[in-house]
mmCIF file of C-alpha atoms in Angstrom:
data_model
loop_
_atom_site.group_PDB
_atom_site.id
_atom_site.type_symbol
_atom_site.label_atom_id
_atom_site.label_comp_id
_atom_site.label_asym_id
_atom_site.label_seq_id
_atom_site.Cartn_x
_atom_site.Cartn_y
_atom_site.Cartn_z
ATOM 1 C CA MET F 1 -0.068 -0.210 -0.082
ATOM 2 C CA LEU F 2 2.933 2.519 0.897
ATOM 3 C CA GLU F 3 4.385 1.424 -2.393
ATOM 4 C CA PHE F 4 1.330 2.352 -4.092
ATOM 5 C CA SER F 5 0.841 5.693 -2.420
ATOM 6 C CA ALA F 6 4.513 6.826 -2.794
ATOM 7 C CA LYS F 7 3.880 6.249 -6.980
ATOM 8 C CA LEU F 8 0.862 7.988 -6.659
ATOM 9 C CA SER F 9 2.691 11.125 -5.077
ATOM 10 C CA TYR F 10 5.293 11.116 -7.321
ATOM 11 C CA ASN F 11 2.564 11.151 -10.229
ATOM 12 C CA LEU F 12 1.340 14.250 -8.614
ATOM 13 C CA LEU F 13 4.770 15.934 -7.950
ATOM 14 C CA GLU F 14 4.459 19.652 -9.648
ATOM 15 C CA SER F 15 7.871 19.815 -11.316
ATOM 16 C CA GLU F 16 10.388 17.771 -13.086
ATOM 17 C CA GLU F 17 13.130 19.204 -10.355
ATOM 18 C CA ILE F 18 11.200 17.523 -7.589
ATOM 19 C CA GLN F 19 10.731 14.624 -9.368
ATOM 20 C CA GLN F 20 14.496 14.126 -10.075
ATOM 21 C CA THR F 21 15.233 14.911 -6.167
ATOM 22 C CA PHE F 22 13.167 12.078 -5.256
ATOM 23 C CA LEU F 23 14.664 9.714 -8.114
ATOM 24 C CA ILE F 24 18.094 10.508 -7.412
ATOM 25 C CA TYR F 25 18.044 10.301 -3.422
ATOM 26 C CA ALA F 26 16.716 7.010 -3.813
ATOM 27 C CA CYS F 27 20.037 5.872 -5.592
ATOM 28 C CA MET F 28 21.599 7.483 -2.636
ATOM 29 C CA GLY F 29 22.501 5.986 0.691
ATOM 30 C CA GLN F 30 20.567 6.197 3.981
ATOM 31 C CA ASP F 31 20.922 9.717 5.780
ATOM 32 C CA THR F 32 22.163 11.303 2.918
ATOM 33 C CA LEU F 33 23.456 14.888 3.555
ATOM 34 C CA ILE F 34 21.700 17.410 2.199
ATOM 35 C CA SER F 35 24.931 19.157 1.024
ATOM 36 C CA ASP F 36 25.803 15.832 -0.841
ATOM 37 C CA LEU F 37 22.505 16.239 -2.896
ATOM 38 C CA VAL F 38 23.682 19.844 -3.751
ATOM 39 C CA ARG F 39 26.863 18.260 -5.075
ATOM 40 C CA TYR F 40 25.064 15.960 -7.365
ATOM 41 C CA TYR F 41 22.637 18.775 -8.770
ATOM 42 C CA ILE F 42 25.738 20.689 -9.595
ATOM 43 C CA SER F 43 27.841 17.738 -11.289
ATOM 44 C CA LEU F 44 24.669 16.688 -13.191
ATOM 45 C CA GLY F 45 23.714 20.469 -14.170
ATOM 46 C CA LEU F 46 19.871 19.756 -13.113
ATOM 47 C CA LEU F 47 19.010 23.163 -11.905
ATOM 48 C CA GLN F 48 18.266 25.246 -15.107
ATOM 49 C CA GLY F 49 19.758 28.769 -14.590
ATOM 50 C CA ILE F 50 21.430 28.114 -11.590
ATOM 51 C CA ASP F 51 25.437 27.391 -11.556
ATOM 52 C CA ALA F 52 26.545 29.143 -8.180
ATOM 53 C CA VAL F 53 26.784 26.846 -5.116
ATOM 54 C CA ARG F 54 24.883 28.994 -2.745
ATOM 55 C CA GLU F 55 21.730 29.327 -5.253
ATOM 56 C CA ALA F 56 21.961 25.726 -5.819
ATOM 57 C CA ARG F 57 21.821 25.088 -1.561
ATOM 58 C CA ASP F 58 19.108 27.222 -1.473
ATOM 59 C CA ARG F 59 16.927 25.575 -4.169
ATOM 60 C CA VAL F 60 17.791 21.930 -3.013
ATOM 61 C CA HIS F 61 16.331 22.975 0.715
ATOM 62 C CA LYS F 62 13.347 24.009 -0.896
ATOM 63 C CA LEU F 63 12.982 20.728 -2.749
ATOM 64 C CA VAL F 64 13.914 18.461 -0.046
ATOM 65 C CA ALA F 65 11.393 20.401 2.214
ATOM 66 C CA ARG F 66 8.550 19.990 -0.183
ATOM 67 C CA LEU F 67 9.455 16.114 -0.503
ATOM 68 C CA LYS F 68 9.084 16.251 3.428
ATOM 69 C CA GLU F 69 5.661 17.775 3.355
ATOM 70 C CA LEU F 70 4.569 14.965 1.161
ATOM 71 C CA SER F 71 6.264 12.199 3.345
ATOM 72 C CA LEU F 72 8.314 11.034 0.898
ATOM 73 C CA LEU F 73 11.422 12.147 2.927
ATOM 74 C CA SER F 74 11.590 11.961 6.918
ATOM 75 C CA GLU F 75 13.580 13.724 9.214
ATOM 76 C CA SER F 76 17.099 11.882 10.306
ATOM 77 C CA PHE F 77 19.285 12.145 13.395
ATOM 78 C CA SER F 78 20.410 15.402 12.131
ATOM 79 C CA SER F 79 18.783 18.615 10.568
ATOM 80 C CA ARG F 80 21.836 18.306 7.870
ATOM 81 C CA CYS F 81 20.317 14.941 6.732
ATOM 82 C CA PHE F 82 17.150 13.294 5.437
ATOM 83 C CA THR F 83 16.020 9.667 5.150
ATOM 84 C CA MET F 84 13.519 7.692 3.151
ATOM 85 C CA GLN F 85 11.413 4.323 4.184
ATOM 86 C CA SER F 86 12.375 1.243 2.557
ATOM 87 C CA LEU F 87 9.164 0.742 1.048
ATOM 88 C CA ILE F 88 9.167 4.342 -0.628
ATOM 89 C CA ARG F 89 12.361 3.707 -1.530
ATOM 90 C CA ASP F 90 11.824 0.631 -3.303
ATOM 91 C CA ALA F 91 8.668 2.390 -5.088
ATOM 92 C CA ALA F 92 11.155 5.002 -6.299
ATOM 93 C CA LEU F 93 13.543 2.521 -7.584
ATOM 94 C CA LEU F 94 11.130 0.997 -9.624
ATOM 95 C CA ILE F 95 9.801 3.947 -11.143
ATOM 96 C CA ALA F 96 13.873 4.887 -11.713
ATOM 97 C CA SER F 97 14.233 2.075 -13.582
ATOM 98 C CA GLN F 98 11.113 2.885 -15.728
ATOM 99 C CA LYS F 99 12.326 6.666 -16.489
ATOM 100 C CA MET F 100 16.140 5.794 -16.548
ATOM 101 C CA PRO F 101 17.777 2.265 -16.419
ATOM 102 C CA VAL F 102 19.339 1.621 -12.914
ATOM 103 C CA PHE F 103 21.004 -0.786 -11.164
ATOM 104 C CA ALA F 104 21.076 -0.284 -7.341
ATOM 105 C CA LEU F 105 21.660 -2.737 -4.549
ATOM 106 C CA THR F 106 22.128 -2.101 -0.619
ATOM 107 C CA LYS F 107 23.939 -4.486 1.609
ATOM 108 C CA GLU F 108 23.889 -7.881 -0.935
ATOM 109 C CA LYS F 109 26.652 -10.117 -1.703
ATOM 110 C CA LEU F 110 27.046 -10.335 -5.384
ATOM 111 C CA GLU F 111 28.368 -13.946 -6.274
ATOM 112 C CA LYS F 112 28.111 -13.262 -10.358
ATOM 113 C CA TRP F 113 26.475 -10.448 -12.457
ATOM 114 C CA GLN F 114 22.544 -12.113 -13.597
ATOM 115 C CA ASP F 115 23.237 -10.183 -17.132
ATOM 116 C CA LYS F 116 26.854 -8.800 -17.169
ATOM 117 C CA ASP F 117 26.125 -7.692 -20.985
ATOM 118 C CA LYS F 118 23.076 -5.605 -19.799
ATOM 119 C CA LEU F 119 25.234 -3.588 -17.240
ATOM 120 C CA GLY F 120 26.310 -1.327 -19.730
ATOM 121 C CA SER F 121 23.275 0.042 -20.454
ATOM 122 C CA TYR F 122 22.370 1.129 -17.245
ATOM 123 C CA SER F 123 22.340 5.294 -16.548
ATOM 124 C CA THR F 124 23.141 4.556 -12.796
ATOM 125 C CA ILE F 125 25.232 1.893 -11.158
ATOM 126 C CA SER F 126 24.986 2.249 -7.156
ATOM 127 C CA LEU F 127 26.557 -0.591 -4.787
ATOM 128 C CA GLN F 128 25.872 0.565 -1.413
ATOM 129 C CA HIS F 129 27.686 -1.501 1.406
ATOM 130 C CA CYS F 130 27.640 -4.626 -0.936
ATOM 131 C CA ASP F 131 30.107 -7.604 -0.940
ATOM 132 C CA VAL F 132 31.412 -7.366 -4.558
ATOM 133 C CA THR F 133 34.648 -9.280 -4.111
ATOM 134 C CA ASP F 134 33.630 -12.250 -6.245
ATOM 135 C CA ILE F 135 32.367 -10.138 -9.167
ATOM 136 C CA ILE F 136 34.717 -7.395 -9.372
ATOM 137 C CA ASN F 137 37.623 -9.037 -11.103
ATOM 138 C CA GLU F 138 35.270 -9.711 -14.140
ATOM 139 C CA PHE F 139 35.759 -6.286 -15.195
ATOM 140 C CA HIS F 140 39.453 -5.954 -15.549
ATOM 141 C CA GLU F 141 39.315 -4.666 -19.369
ATOM 142 C CA GLY F 142 36.566 -2.162 -18.091
ATOM 143 C CA ILE F 143 32.941 -1.713 -18.399
ATOM 144 C CA ASP F 144 32.066 -0.668 -21.840
ATOM 145 C CA SER F 145 29.020 1.696 -21.685
ATOM 146 C CA PHE F 146 28.250 5.348 -23.495
ATOM 147 C CA THR F 147 25.075 5.323 -21.175
ATOM 148 C CA VAL F 148 26.335 5.038 -17.505
ATOM 149 C CA ARG F 149 26.408 8.548 -15.748
ATOM 150 C CA ILE F 150 26.846 7.837 -12.382
ATOM 151 C CA PHE F 151 28.963 5.081 -10.508
ATOM 152 C CA HIS F 152 28.935 4.425 -6.674
ATOM 153 C CA LEU F 153 30.580 1.691 -4.848
ATOM 154 C CA ASP F 154 30.471 1.979 -1.096
ATOM 155 C CA ASN F 155 32.930 -0.956 -0.311
ATOM 156 C CA LYS F 156 32.823 -3.025 2.566
ATOM 157 C CA ASP F 157 35.830 -5.319 2.176
ATOM 158 C CA PRO F 158 38.911 -3.801 3.350
ATOM 159 C CA HIS F 159 40.879 -5.958 0.928
ATOM 160 C CA LEU F 160 38.937 -5.209 -2.353
ATOM 161 C CA ARG F 161 41.454 -4.351 -5.349
ATOM 162 C CA ILE F 162 39.593 -2.488 -7.987
ATOM 163 C CA PRO F 163 40.624 -3.927 -11.584
ATOM 164 C CA GLU F 164 42.747 -0.955 -12.914
ATOM 165 C CA GLY F 165 40.872 -0.877 -16.318
ATOM 166 C CA ILE F 166 37.482 -0.692 -14.775
ATOM 167 C CA PHE F 167 36.596 2.690 -15.728
ATOM 168 C CA THR F 168 38.222 2.648 -19.565
ATOM 169 C CA GLY F 169 34.920 2.240 -21.364
ATOM 170 C CA MET F 170 32.912 4.556 -19.163
ATOM 171 C CA LYS F 171 33.798 7.431 -21.347
ATOM 172 C CA GLU F 172 30.204 9.287 -20.485
ATOM 173 C CA LEU F 173 30.558 8.970 -16.618
ATOM 174 C CA ARG F 174 29.766 12.550 -14.627
ATOM 175 C CA VAL F 175 29.547 11.175 -11.134
ATOM 176 C CA LEU F 176 32.006 8.716 -9.385
ATOM 177 C CA THR F 177 31.893 7.771 -5.548
ATOM 178 C CA LEU F 178 34.475 5.335 -4.426
ATOM 179 C CA THR F 179 35.063 4.384 -0.662
ATOM 180 C CA ASP F 180 37.492 2.413 1.030
ATOM 181 C CA THR F 181 39.371 1.572 -2.272
ATOM 182 C CA PRO F 182 42.408 1.762 -4.075
ATOM 183 C CA LEU F 183 42.306 4.214 -7.059
ATOM 184 C CA PRO F 184 42.307 2.552 -10.236
ATOM 185 C CA SER F 185 44.618 4.019 -13.080
ATOM 186 C CA SER F 186 41.863 4.182 -15.363
ATOM 187 C CA ILE F 187 40.357 7.195 -13.484
ATOM 188 C CA LYS F 188 42.311 9.213 -15.692
ATOM 189 C CA CYS F 189 40.120 8.036 -18.858
ATOM 190 C CA LEU F 190 36.928 9.903 -17.343
ATOM 191 C CA THR F 191 37.545 13.163 -18.883
ATOM 192 C CA LYS F 192 34.117 14.295 -18.678
ATOM 193 C CA LEU F 193 34.112 13.550 -15.201
ATOM 194 C CA ARG F 194 32.252 16.424 -13.002
ATOM 195 C CA MET F 195 31.799 15.051 -9.695
ATOM 196 C CA LEU F 196 34.593 12.800 -7.811
ATOM 197 C CA CYS F 197 34.410 11.591 -4.544
ATOM 198 C CA LEU F 198 37.250 9.324 -3.083
ATOM 199 C CA GLU F 199 36.741 8.878 0.606
ATOM 200 C CA ARG F 200 38.933 7.048 2.699
ATOM 201 C CA CYS F 201 40.529 5.743 -0.370
ATOM 202 C CA THR F 202 44.402 4.630 -1.152
ATOM 203 C CA LEU F 203 45.614 6.990 -3.421
ATOM 204 C CA GLY F 204 49.119 7.252 -3.654
ATOM 205 C CA LYS F 205 50.928 8.735 -6.870
ATOM 206 C CA LYS F 206 47.962 8.226 -8.878
ATOM 207 C CA LEU F 207 46.164 11.263 -7.256
ATOM 208 C CA SER F 208 48.410 13.381 -9.759
ATOM 209 C CA TYR F 209 46.040 11.597 -12.565
ATOM 210 C CA LEU F 210 43.029 13.991 -11.085
ATOM 211 C CA GLY F 211 44.811 17.009 -12.816
ATOM 212 C CA GLU F 212 43.652 15.513 -15.955
ATOM 213 C CA LEU F 213 39.914 15.590 -15.127
ATOM 214 C CA LYS F 214 39.410 19.327 -16.229
ATOM 215 C CA GLU F 215 35.507 19.321 -16.368
ATOM 216 C CA LEU F 216 35.424 18.816 -12.324
ATOM 217 C CA ARG F 217 33.136 20.651 -10.401
ATOM 218 C CA VAL F 218 33.485 18.849 -7.108
ATOM 219 C CA LEU F 219 36.265 17.045 -5.568
ATOM 220 C CA SER F 220 35.789 15.014 -2.506
ATOM 221 C CA LEU F 221 38.969 13.434 -0.937
ATOM 222 C CA SER F 222 37.708 13.134 2.706
ATOM 223 C CA GLY F 223 39.364 10.859 5.077
ATOM 224 C CA SER F 224 41.712 9.547 2.196
ATOM 225 C CA ASN F 225 45.392 8.907 3.267
ATOM 226 C CA ILE F 226 47.813 11.276 1.734
ATOM 227 C CA GLU F 227 50.844 13.809 3.433
ATOM 228 C CA ARG F 228 50.936 16.124 0.280
ATOM 229 C CA LEU F 229 48.270 17.460 -2.587
ATOM 230 C CA PRO F 230 49.821 17.193 -5.759
ATOM 231 C CA ASN F 231 50.706 20.367 -8.093
ATOM 232 C CA GLN F 232 48.527 18.849 -11.003
ATOM 233 C CA LEU F 233 45.437 19.707 -8.814
ATOM 234 C CA SER F 234 45.999 23.173 -9.895
ATOM 235 C CA GLN F 235 44.604 22.533 -13.391
ATOM 236 C CA LEU F 236 40.940 22.019 -12.096
ATOM 237 C CA ALA F 237 40.143 25.960 -13.097
ATOM 238 C CA LYS F 238 36.196 24.947 -13.016
ATOM 239 C CA LEU F 239 36.466 23.093 -9.680
ATOM 240 C CA GLN F 240 33.668 24.471 -7.079
ATOM 241 C CA ILE F 241 33.825 22.285 -4.121
ATOM 242 C CA PHE F 242 36.904 21.026 -2.879
ATOM 243 C CA ASP F 243 36.576 18.846 0.222
ATOM 244 C CA ILE F 244 39.791 17.767 2.195
ATOM 245 C CA THR F 245 38.327 17.164 5.731
ATOM 246 C CA ASN F 246 39.519 14.523 7.828
ATOM 247 C CA PHE F 247 42.938 14.276 6.293
ATOM 248 C CA PHE F 248 44.819 13.267 9.303
ATOM 249 C CA GLU F 249 48.278 13.017 7.427
ATOM 250 C CA LEU F 250 47.999 16.112 4.980
ATOM 251 C CA LYS F 251 51.125 18.243 5.845
ATOM 252 C CA GLU F 252 51.301 20.446 2.966
ATOM 253 C CA ILE F 253 49.208 22.126 0.225
ATOM 254 C CA PRO F 254 51.832 23.241 -2.483
ATOM 255 C CA PRO F 255 52.070 27.062 -3.510
ATOM 256 C CA ASP F 256 49.694 28.305 -6.041
ATOM 257 C CA VAL F 257 47.196 25.333 -5.905
ATOM 258 C CA LEU F 258 44.426 26.946 -4.215
ATOM 259 C CA SER F 259 45.059 30.230 -5.998
ATOM 260 C CA SER F 260 44.789 28.405 -9.032
ATOM 261 C CA LEU F 261 41.541 27.080 -8.424
ATOM 262 C CA THR F 262 39.684 30.519 -9.771
ATOM 263 C CA SER F 263 35.977 28.823 -9.738
ATOM 264 C CA LEU F 264 36.287 27.720 -6.277
ATOM 265 C CA GLU F 265 33.014 28.436 -4.072
ATOM 266 C CA GLY F 266 33.269 25.873 -1.164
ATOM 267 C CA LEU F 267 36.585 24.570 0.589
ATOM 268 C CA TYR F 268 36.170 22.287 3.495
ATOM 269 C CA VAL F 269 39.496 21.569 5.467
ATOM 270 C CA GLY F 270 38.287 20.425 9.069
ATOM 271 C CA ASN F 271 40.094 18.001 11.053
ATOM 272 C CA ASN F 272 43.378 17.889 9.176
ATOM 273 C CA PRO F 273 47.161 19.265 10.363
ATOM 274 C CA ILE F 274 47.672 21.408 7.332
ATOM 275 C CA GLN F 275 51.162 23.370 7.043
ATOM 276 C CA TRP F 276 50.170 26.385 5.044
ATOM 277 C CA ASN F 277 52.831 27.417 2.705
ATOM 278 C CA ASP F 278 52.484 31.336 1.886
ATOM 279 C CA GLU F 279 49.876 31.923 -1.010
ATOM 280 C CA GLU F 280 48.227 35.064 -2.743
#
């Protein structure tokens, strides 16, 4: 009954923007930060006529408030977050699969892909807290797809190694989120990427590859393990949001990196022992 009500409520939503908010959230994790939804909207260019972060944030807050009024979203443990009931999420994912092919799983163990050839036809691949150890190596030559726009892997296995070439065929990818994984070298192939979140990831020297992703609007490296940001990040002239919170080993940001980010509107630096160099 609740699933039916969610479908009915979706059909009565008054604008495409609010419908998109409902469907995008369903593909995100529980207790999602509103700021994360703002990042998605900026990266996917979903707010017509709005490019500035502050304006996007104001608009998203209004959209979330409206979905709460309709009981499609609920209060969470913090005013900065919101949540969605499981049955409503299931209904939203069903609607999303009809509007745009979506592959989304949460807290499941994948021993093999049911239809590997179909995987490249999805617009969104979202694996939240799933065990993908048994199947991830099937993609050592990459996932060939010109349709995947969003790829989200929230890893639960500390020993997981993503194949180096997994992103080689995802030429149209716009949003990539990886959690608790090493960074594969094929990241440098994603030249149309607009949002990259590498949270608690092992980055190493491959972090310098990010300088080639010149379309990035949002970059989050929160909680990842590095001591020095590479000079190549200064090439990200379109970057609007840069998150380096919880960098407990970060000691240095090279001169001219931040001053070269001429489009930057939001810099998040909490919980790290940065030694600031002199910069204009």
